[in-house]
Short mmCIF file of C-alpha atoms in Angstrom, two decimals:
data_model
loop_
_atom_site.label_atom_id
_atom_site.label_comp_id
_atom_site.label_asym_id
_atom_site.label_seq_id
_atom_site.Cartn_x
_atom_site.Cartn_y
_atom_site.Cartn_z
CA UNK A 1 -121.30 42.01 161.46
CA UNK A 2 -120.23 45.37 161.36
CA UNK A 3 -121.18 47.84 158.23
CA UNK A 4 -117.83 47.73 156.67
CA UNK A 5 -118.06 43.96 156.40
CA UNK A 6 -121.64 43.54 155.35
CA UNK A 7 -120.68 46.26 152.52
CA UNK A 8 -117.36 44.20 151.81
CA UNK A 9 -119.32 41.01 151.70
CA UNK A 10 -121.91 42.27 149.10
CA UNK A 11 -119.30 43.77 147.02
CA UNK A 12 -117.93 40.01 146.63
CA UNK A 13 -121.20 38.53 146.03
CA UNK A 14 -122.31 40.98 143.48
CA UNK A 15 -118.56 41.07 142.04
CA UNK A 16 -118.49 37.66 140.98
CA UNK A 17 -120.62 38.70 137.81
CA UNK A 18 -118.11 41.37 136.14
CA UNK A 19 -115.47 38.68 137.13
CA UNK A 20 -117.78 35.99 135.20
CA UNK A 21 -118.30 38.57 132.34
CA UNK A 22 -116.47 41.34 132.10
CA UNK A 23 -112.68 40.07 132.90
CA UNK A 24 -112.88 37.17 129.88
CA UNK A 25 -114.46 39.36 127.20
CA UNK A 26 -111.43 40.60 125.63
CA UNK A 27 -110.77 36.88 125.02
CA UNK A 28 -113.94 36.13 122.88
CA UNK A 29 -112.20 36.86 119.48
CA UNK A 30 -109.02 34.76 120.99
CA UNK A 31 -111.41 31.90 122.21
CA UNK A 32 -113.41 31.73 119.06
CA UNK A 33 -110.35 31.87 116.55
CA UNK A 34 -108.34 29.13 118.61
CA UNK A 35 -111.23 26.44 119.50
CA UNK A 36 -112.52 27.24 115.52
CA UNK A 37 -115.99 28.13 116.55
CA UNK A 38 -118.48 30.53 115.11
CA UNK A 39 -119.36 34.39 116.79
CA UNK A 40 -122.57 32.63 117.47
CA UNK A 41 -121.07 29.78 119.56
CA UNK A 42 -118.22 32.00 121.26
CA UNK A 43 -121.30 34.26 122.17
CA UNK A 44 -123.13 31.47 123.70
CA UNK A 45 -120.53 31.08 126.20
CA UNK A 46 -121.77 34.53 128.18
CA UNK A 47 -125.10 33.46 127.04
CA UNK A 48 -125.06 29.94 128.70
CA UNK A 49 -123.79 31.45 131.64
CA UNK A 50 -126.54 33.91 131.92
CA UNK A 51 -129.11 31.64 131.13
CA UNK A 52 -127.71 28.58 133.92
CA UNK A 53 -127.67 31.64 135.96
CA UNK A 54 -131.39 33.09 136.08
CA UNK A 55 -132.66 29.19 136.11
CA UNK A 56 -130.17 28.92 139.26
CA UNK A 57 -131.74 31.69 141.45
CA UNK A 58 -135.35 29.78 141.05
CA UNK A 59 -133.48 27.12 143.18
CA UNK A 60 -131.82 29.37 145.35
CA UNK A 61 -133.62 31.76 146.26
CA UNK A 62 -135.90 28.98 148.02
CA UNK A 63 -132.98 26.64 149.33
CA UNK A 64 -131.65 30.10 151.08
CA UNK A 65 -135.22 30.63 152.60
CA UNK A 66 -135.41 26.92 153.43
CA UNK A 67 -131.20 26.45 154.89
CA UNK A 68 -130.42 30.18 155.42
CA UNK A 69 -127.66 31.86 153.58
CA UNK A 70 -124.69 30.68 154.74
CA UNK A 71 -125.03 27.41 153.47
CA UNK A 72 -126.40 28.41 150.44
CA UNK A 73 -123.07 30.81 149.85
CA UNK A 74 -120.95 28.05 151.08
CA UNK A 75 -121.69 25.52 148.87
CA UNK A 76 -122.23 27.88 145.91
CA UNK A 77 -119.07 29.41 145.81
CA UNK A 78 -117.27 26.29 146.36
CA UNK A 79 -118.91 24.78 143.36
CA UNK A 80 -118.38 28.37 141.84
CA UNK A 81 -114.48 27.86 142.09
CA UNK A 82 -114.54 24.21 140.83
CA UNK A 83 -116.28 24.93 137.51
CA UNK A 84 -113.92 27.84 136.94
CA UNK A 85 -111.35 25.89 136.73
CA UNK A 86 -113.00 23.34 134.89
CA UNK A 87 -113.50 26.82 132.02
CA UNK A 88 -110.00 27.11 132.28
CA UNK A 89 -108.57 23.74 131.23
CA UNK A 90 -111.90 23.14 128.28
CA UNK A 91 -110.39 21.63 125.20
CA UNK A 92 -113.36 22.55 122.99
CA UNK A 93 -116.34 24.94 122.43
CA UNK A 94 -118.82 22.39 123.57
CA UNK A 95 -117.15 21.57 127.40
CA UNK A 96 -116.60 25.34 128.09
CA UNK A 97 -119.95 26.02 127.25
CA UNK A 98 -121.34 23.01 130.31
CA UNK A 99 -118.46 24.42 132.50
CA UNK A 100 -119.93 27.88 132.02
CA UNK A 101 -123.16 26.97 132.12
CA UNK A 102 -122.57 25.10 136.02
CA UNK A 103 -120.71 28.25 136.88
CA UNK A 104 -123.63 30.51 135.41
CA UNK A 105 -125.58 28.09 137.92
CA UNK A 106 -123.47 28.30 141.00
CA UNK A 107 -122.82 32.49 140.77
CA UNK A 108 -126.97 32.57 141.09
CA UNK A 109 -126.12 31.37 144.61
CA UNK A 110 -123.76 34.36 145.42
CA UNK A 111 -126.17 37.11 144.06
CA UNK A 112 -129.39 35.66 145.41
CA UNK A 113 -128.15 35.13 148.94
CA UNK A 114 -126.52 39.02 148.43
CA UNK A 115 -129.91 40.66 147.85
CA UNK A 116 -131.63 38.81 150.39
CA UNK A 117 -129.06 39.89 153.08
CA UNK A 118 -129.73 43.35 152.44
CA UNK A 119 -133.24 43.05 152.83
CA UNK A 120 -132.51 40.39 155.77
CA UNK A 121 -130.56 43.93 157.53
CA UNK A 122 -132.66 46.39 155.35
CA UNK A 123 -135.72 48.18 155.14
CA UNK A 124 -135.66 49.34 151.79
CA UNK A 125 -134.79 52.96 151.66
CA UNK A 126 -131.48 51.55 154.09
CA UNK A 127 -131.33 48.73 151.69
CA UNK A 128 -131.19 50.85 148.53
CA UNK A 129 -128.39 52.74 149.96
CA UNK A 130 -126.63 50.15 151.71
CA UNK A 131 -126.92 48.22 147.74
CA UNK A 132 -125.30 51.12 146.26
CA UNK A 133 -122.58 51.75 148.56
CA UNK A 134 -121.55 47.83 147.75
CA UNK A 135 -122.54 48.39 143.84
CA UNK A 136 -119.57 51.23 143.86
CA UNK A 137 -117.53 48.51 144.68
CA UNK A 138 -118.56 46.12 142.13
CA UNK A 139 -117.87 49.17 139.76
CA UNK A 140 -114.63 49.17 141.02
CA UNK A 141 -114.03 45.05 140.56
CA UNK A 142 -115.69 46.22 136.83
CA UNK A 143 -113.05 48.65 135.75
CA UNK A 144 -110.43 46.62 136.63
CA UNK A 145 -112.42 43.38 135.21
CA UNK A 146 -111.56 44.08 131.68
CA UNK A 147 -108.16 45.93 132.05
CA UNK A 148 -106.57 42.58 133.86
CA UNK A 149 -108.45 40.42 131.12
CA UNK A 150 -106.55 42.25 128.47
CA UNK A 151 -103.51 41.92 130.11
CA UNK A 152 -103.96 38.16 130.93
CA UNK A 153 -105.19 37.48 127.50
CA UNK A 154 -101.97 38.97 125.88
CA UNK A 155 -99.72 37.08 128.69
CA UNK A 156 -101.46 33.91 128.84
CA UNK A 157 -104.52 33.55 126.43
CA UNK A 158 -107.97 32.82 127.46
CA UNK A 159 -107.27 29.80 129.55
CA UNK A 160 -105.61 32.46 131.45
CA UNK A 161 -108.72 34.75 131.73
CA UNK A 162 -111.06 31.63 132.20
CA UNK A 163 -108.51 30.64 135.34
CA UNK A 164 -109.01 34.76 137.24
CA UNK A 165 -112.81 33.86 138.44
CA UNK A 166 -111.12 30.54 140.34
CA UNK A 167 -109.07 33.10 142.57
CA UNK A 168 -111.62 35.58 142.92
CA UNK A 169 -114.40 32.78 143.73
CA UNK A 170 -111.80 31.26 146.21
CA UNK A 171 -111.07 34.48 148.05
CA UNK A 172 -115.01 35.36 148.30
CA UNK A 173 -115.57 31.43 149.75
CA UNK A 174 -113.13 32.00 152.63
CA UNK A 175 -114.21 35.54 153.03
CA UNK A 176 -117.80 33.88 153.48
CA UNK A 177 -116.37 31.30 155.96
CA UNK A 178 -114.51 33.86 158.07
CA UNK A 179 -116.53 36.78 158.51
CA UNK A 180 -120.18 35.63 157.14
CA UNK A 181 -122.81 35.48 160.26
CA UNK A 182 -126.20 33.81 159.47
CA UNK A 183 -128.71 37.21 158.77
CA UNK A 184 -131.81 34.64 157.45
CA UNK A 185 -134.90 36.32 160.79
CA UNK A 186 -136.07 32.48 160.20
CA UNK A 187 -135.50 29.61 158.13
CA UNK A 188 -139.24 28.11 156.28
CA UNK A 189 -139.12 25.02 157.07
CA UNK A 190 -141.76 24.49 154.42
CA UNK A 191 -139.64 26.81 151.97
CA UNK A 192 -138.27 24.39 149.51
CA UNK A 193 -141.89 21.93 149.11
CA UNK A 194 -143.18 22.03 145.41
CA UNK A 195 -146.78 23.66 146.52
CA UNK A 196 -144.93 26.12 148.49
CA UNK A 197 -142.38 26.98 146.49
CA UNK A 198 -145.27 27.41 143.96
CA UNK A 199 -147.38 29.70 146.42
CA UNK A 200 -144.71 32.07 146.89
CA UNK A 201 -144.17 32.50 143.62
CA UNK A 202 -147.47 33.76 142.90
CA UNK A 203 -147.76 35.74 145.87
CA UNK A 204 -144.75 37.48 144.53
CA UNK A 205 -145.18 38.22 140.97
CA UNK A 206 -148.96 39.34 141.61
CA UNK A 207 -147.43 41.91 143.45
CA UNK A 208 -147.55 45.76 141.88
CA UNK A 209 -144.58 46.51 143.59
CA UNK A 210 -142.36 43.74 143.02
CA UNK A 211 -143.77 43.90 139.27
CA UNK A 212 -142.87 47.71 138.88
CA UNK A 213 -139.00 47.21 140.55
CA UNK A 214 -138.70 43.68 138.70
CA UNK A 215 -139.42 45.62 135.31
CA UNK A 216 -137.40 48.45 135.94
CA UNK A 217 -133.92 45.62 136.79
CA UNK A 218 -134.90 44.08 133.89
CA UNK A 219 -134.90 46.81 131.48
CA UNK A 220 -131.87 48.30 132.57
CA UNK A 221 -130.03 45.21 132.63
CA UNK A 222 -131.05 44.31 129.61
CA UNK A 223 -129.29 47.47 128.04
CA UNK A 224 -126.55 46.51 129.71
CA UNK A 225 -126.26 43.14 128.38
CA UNK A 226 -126.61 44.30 125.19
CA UNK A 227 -122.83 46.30 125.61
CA UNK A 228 -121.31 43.01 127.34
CA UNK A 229 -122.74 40.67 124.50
CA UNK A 230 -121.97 43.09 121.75
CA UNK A 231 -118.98 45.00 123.02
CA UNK A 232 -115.98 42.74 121.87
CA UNK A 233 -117.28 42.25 118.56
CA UNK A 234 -117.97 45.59 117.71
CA UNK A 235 -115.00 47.62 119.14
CA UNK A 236 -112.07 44.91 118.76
CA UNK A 237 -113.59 43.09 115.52
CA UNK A 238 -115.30 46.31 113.71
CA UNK A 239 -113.65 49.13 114.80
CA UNK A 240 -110.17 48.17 115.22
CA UNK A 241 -109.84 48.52 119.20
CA UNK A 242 -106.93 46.35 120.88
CA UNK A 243 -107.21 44.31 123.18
CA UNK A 244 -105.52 46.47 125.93
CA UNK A 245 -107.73 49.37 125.09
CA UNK A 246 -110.39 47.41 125.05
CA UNK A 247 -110.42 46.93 128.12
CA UNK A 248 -109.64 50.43 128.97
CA UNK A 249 -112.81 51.14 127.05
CA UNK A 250 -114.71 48.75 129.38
CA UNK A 251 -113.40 50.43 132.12
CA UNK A 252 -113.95 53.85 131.77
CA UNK A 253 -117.73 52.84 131.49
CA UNK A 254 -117.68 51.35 134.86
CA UNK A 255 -116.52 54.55 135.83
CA UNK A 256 -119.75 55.93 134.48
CA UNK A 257 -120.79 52.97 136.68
CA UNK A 258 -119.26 54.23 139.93
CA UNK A 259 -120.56 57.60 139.33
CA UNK A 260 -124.26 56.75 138.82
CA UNK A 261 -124.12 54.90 142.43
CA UNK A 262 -122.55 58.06 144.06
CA UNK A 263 -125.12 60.14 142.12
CA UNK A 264 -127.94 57.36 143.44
CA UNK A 265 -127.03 57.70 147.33
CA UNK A 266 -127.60 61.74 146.98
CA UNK A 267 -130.93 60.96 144.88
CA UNK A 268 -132.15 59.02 147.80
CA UNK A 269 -131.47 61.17 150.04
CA UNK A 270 -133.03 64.10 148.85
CA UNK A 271 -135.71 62.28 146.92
CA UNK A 272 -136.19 58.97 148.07
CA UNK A 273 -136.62 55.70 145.75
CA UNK A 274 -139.06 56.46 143.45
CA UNK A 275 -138.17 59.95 142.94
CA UNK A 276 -134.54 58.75 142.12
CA UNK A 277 -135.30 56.24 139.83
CA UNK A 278 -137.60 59.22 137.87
CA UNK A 279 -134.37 61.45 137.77
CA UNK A 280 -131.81 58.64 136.56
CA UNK A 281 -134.16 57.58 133.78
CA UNK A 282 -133.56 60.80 131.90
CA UNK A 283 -129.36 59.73 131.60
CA UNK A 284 -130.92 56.51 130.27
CA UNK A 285 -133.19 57.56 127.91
CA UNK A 286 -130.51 60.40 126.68
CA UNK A 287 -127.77 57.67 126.30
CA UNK A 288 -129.62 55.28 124.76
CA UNK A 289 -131.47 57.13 122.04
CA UNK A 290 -128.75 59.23 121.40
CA UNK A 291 -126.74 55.89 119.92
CA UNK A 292 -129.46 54.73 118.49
CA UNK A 293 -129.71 58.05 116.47
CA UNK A 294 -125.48 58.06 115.47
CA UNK A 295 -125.81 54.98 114.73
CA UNK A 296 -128.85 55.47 112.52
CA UNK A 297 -126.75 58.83 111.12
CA UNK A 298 -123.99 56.69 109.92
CA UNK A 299 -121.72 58.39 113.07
CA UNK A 300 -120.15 54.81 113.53
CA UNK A 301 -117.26 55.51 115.52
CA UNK A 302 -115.81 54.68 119.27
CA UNK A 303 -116.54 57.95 120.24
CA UNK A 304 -120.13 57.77 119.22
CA UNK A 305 -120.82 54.46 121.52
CA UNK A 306 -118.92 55.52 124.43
CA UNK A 307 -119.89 58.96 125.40
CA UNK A 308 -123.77 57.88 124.76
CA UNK A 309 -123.07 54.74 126.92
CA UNK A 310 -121.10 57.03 130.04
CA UNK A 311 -124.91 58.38 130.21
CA UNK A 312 -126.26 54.88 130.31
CA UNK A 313 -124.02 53.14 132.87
CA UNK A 314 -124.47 56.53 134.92
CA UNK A 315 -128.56 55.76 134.73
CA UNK A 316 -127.34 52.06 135.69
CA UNK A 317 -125.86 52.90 138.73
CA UNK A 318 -129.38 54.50 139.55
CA UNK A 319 -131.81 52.02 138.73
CA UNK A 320 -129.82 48.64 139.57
CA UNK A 321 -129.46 49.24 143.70
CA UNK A 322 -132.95 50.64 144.03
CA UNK A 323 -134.26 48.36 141.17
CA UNK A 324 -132.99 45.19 143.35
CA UNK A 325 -133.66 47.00 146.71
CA UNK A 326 -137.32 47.45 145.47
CA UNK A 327 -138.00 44.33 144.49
CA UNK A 328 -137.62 42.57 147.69
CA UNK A 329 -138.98 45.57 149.84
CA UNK A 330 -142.58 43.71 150.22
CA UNK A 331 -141.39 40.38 151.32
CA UNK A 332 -138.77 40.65 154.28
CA UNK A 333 -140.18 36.60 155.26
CA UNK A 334 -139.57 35.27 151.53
CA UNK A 335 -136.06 37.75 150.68
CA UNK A 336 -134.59 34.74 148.66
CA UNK A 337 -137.50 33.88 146.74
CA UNK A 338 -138.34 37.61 145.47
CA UNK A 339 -134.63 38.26 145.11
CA UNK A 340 -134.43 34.98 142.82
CA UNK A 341 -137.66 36.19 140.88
CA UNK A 342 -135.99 39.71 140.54
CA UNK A 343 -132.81 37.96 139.41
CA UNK A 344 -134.76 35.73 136.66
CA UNK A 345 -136.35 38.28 135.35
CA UNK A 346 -133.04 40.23 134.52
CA UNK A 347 -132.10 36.43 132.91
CA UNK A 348 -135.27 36.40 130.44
CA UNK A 349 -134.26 39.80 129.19
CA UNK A 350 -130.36 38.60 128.95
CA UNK A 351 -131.92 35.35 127.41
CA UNK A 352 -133.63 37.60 124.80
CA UNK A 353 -130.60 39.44 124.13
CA UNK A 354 -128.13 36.99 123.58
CA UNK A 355 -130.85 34.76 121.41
CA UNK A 356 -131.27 37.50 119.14
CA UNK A 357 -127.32 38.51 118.99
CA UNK A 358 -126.74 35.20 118.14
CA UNK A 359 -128.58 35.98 114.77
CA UNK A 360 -127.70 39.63 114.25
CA UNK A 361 -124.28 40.08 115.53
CA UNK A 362 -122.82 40.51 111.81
CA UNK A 363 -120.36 43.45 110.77
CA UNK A 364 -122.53 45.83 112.05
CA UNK A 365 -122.83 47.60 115.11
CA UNK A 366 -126.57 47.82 114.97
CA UNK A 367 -127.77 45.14 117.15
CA UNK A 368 -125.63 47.05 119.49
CA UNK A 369 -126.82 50.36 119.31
CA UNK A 370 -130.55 49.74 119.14
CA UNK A 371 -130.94 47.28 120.85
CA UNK A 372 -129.43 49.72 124.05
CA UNK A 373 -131.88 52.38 122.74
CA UNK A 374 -134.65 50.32 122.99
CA UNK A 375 -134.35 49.29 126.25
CA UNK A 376 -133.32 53.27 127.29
CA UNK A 377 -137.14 54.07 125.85
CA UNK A 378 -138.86 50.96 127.72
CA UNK A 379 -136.88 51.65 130.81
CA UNK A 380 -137.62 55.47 131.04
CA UNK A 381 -141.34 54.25 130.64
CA UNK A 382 -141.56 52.04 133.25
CA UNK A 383 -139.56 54.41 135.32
CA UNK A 384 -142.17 57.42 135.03
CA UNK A 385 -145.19 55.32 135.23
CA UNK A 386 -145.09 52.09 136.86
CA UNK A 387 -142.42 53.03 139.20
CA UNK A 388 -144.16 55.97 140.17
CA UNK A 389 -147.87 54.33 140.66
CA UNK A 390 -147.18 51.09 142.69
CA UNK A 391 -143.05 51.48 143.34
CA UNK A 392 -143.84 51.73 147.45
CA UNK A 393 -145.94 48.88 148.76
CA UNK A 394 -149.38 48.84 150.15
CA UNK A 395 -149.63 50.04 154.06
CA UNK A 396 -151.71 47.25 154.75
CA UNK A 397 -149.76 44.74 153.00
CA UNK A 398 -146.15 46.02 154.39
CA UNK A 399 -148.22 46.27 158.52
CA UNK A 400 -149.20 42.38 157.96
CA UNK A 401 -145.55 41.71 156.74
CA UNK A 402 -143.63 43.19 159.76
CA UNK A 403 -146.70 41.81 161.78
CA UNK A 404 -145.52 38.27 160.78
CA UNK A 405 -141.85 39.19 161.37
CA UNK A 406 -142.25 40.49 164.48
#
């Protein structure tokens, strides 16, 4: 495969989560008024997703070690497609939140198989930039998420933005059986038995390295999810937004998106990974506090979430490509399984989110605005410590890895 379609190819994969997310938020307050449900249960919608999501990658990541990644993708994205369109026709709260949930479970397919590719093609310094050349383009699927929501939602209501990931999962499925050569150096036979599965886990997680990158994803996502859980409630239900501009505000932070991954290829460059991610933590950190201290002031206005959260989505666009690319550095003969650990890490902190915005979303845009600033503070941490101490892995450790892959 040539670099233009590897880059093409991860843009799909990693695009089918602001198509899963981002495109059908400015139908919450639609969805929840029409099927008579609570915030709490509209929320749970993303939340399910999420959740069905990080569980999914556990079973992926192995499967893709086990099979190889074609198959994986193939039968992912199929099943992908089908529960989107099972979203689209629910007649209640309760069967869009199982249709979500099986889609939440079939998109952990897409992303897994993603990040091990890169490292299947990678080392990861290549990887990190090779991530964040296809992360501009999932920035780019991300602005235009939200704007084509709105304008679907007006048009056709939320079946209509429930029925956009079909397309988009359709079009990545035969872009997958077109173009998509098998990258897996060697399918483990032994990949997908209980003990083993078991074994690599711990091999994994008691690494420093993967711990440090893991942590870092985790953090920053978490942020992040705290926006997409929080976003349509506060700006459309609290402060008066539209729909239409809603999703112009949801674009112009992917924008601060794109950005960050432009800044991130000229941090690596000059700094490599770890000296990157101890340069983007400071937009983080800035962003995030700086909401959290508006917010505190009583400065509760659009203005005062969006220009804080342009510095946060820039410090995204950072940390997620070498978070991800860090992760599975160590472990080029397990990719899928530390790119599925990676992944369900990001899910616990999503899990946490959305658990905790089920109780505190309210007419307030405080669960919003700390909770971001929290994870700004815990992220900038990790980022100038952990990061920084263990973030490259042990000589010995990475000789006996290529050893075995050689």
């Amino acid at each position: 495969m040539t670099t233009a379609v590897v880059v093409t190819l991860l843009t799909l994969l990693f695009g089918i989560q602001p198509i899963s997310t981002d495109l059908y938020l400015p139908a919450l307050p639609t969805l929840r008024h029409e099927l008579g449900s609570s915030i709490g249960a509209a929320q749970f919608t993303l939340s399910a997703l999420i959740i069905c999501f990080g569980f999914g990658q556990l079973l992926c990541g192995p499967l893709a070690d086990r099979f190889g990644r074609r198959p994986v993708l193939l039968g992912g994205l199929g099943l992908y497609t089908l529960a989107s369109l099972g979203a689209a026709t629910a007649p209640g709260i309760v069967t869009l939140i199982a249709w979500r949930s099986l889609q939440g479970a079939a998109m952990a397919a897409a992303v897994t198989c993603g990040r091990s590719i890169v490292r299947d093609l990678y080392e990861p310094a290549a990887g990190a930039r090779t991530m964040s050349s296809a992360l501009t383009g999932l920035g780019v699927i991300a602005v235009l998420a939200p704007l084509v929501g709105g304008i679907v939602v007006e048009a056709f209501g939320w079946h209509g933005a429930m029925l956009m990931p079909a397309l988009f999962g359709g079009g990545a499925l035969a872009f997958v059986a077109w173009h998509f050569t098998e990258t897996a150096p060697a399918l483990g036979f032994a990949a997908t038995r209980p003990a083993t599965i078991v074994r690599n886990w711990v091999e994994v997680v008691a690494d420093p390295t993967f711990r440090a990158w893991a942590l870092l994803s985790g953090c920053t996502y978490g942020g992040l999810f705290c926006m997409l859980a929080g976003s349509s409630f506060v700006f459309i239900g609290m402060l008066g937004v539209g729909r239409l501009a809603f999703g112009l505000v949801l674009a112009s932070m992917s924008m601060a998106y794109i950005a960050g991954t432009f800044l991130c290829r000229r941090l690596l460059l000059r700094h490599g990974l770890r000296g990157a991610v101890k340069r983007g933590a400071w937009f983080s950190l800035v962003g995030g506090t700086s909401m959290a201290v508006l917010s505190l002031a009583g400065v509760q206005t659009v203005w005062a979430i969006l220009l804080p959260q342009y510095l946060y989505a820039i410090g995204h666009g950072v940390h997620q490509p070498c978070g991800q690319a860090g992760a599975v550095g160590p472990f080029p003969e397990k990719a899928g399984t530390a790119a599925s650990l990676s992944g369900f890490v990001m899910t616990l902190t999503a899990l946490g989110v959305g658990l905790w915005f089920g109780r505190a979303l309210a007419d307030t845009v405080y669960p919003l605005t700390l909770g971001i600033g929290a994870f700004s503070v815990a992220l900038a941490i990790v980022a100038w410590t952990l990061v920084q101490r263990h973030g490259e892995p042990a000589p010995i450790a990475r000789l006996l890895a290529e050893t075995r892959l050689a």
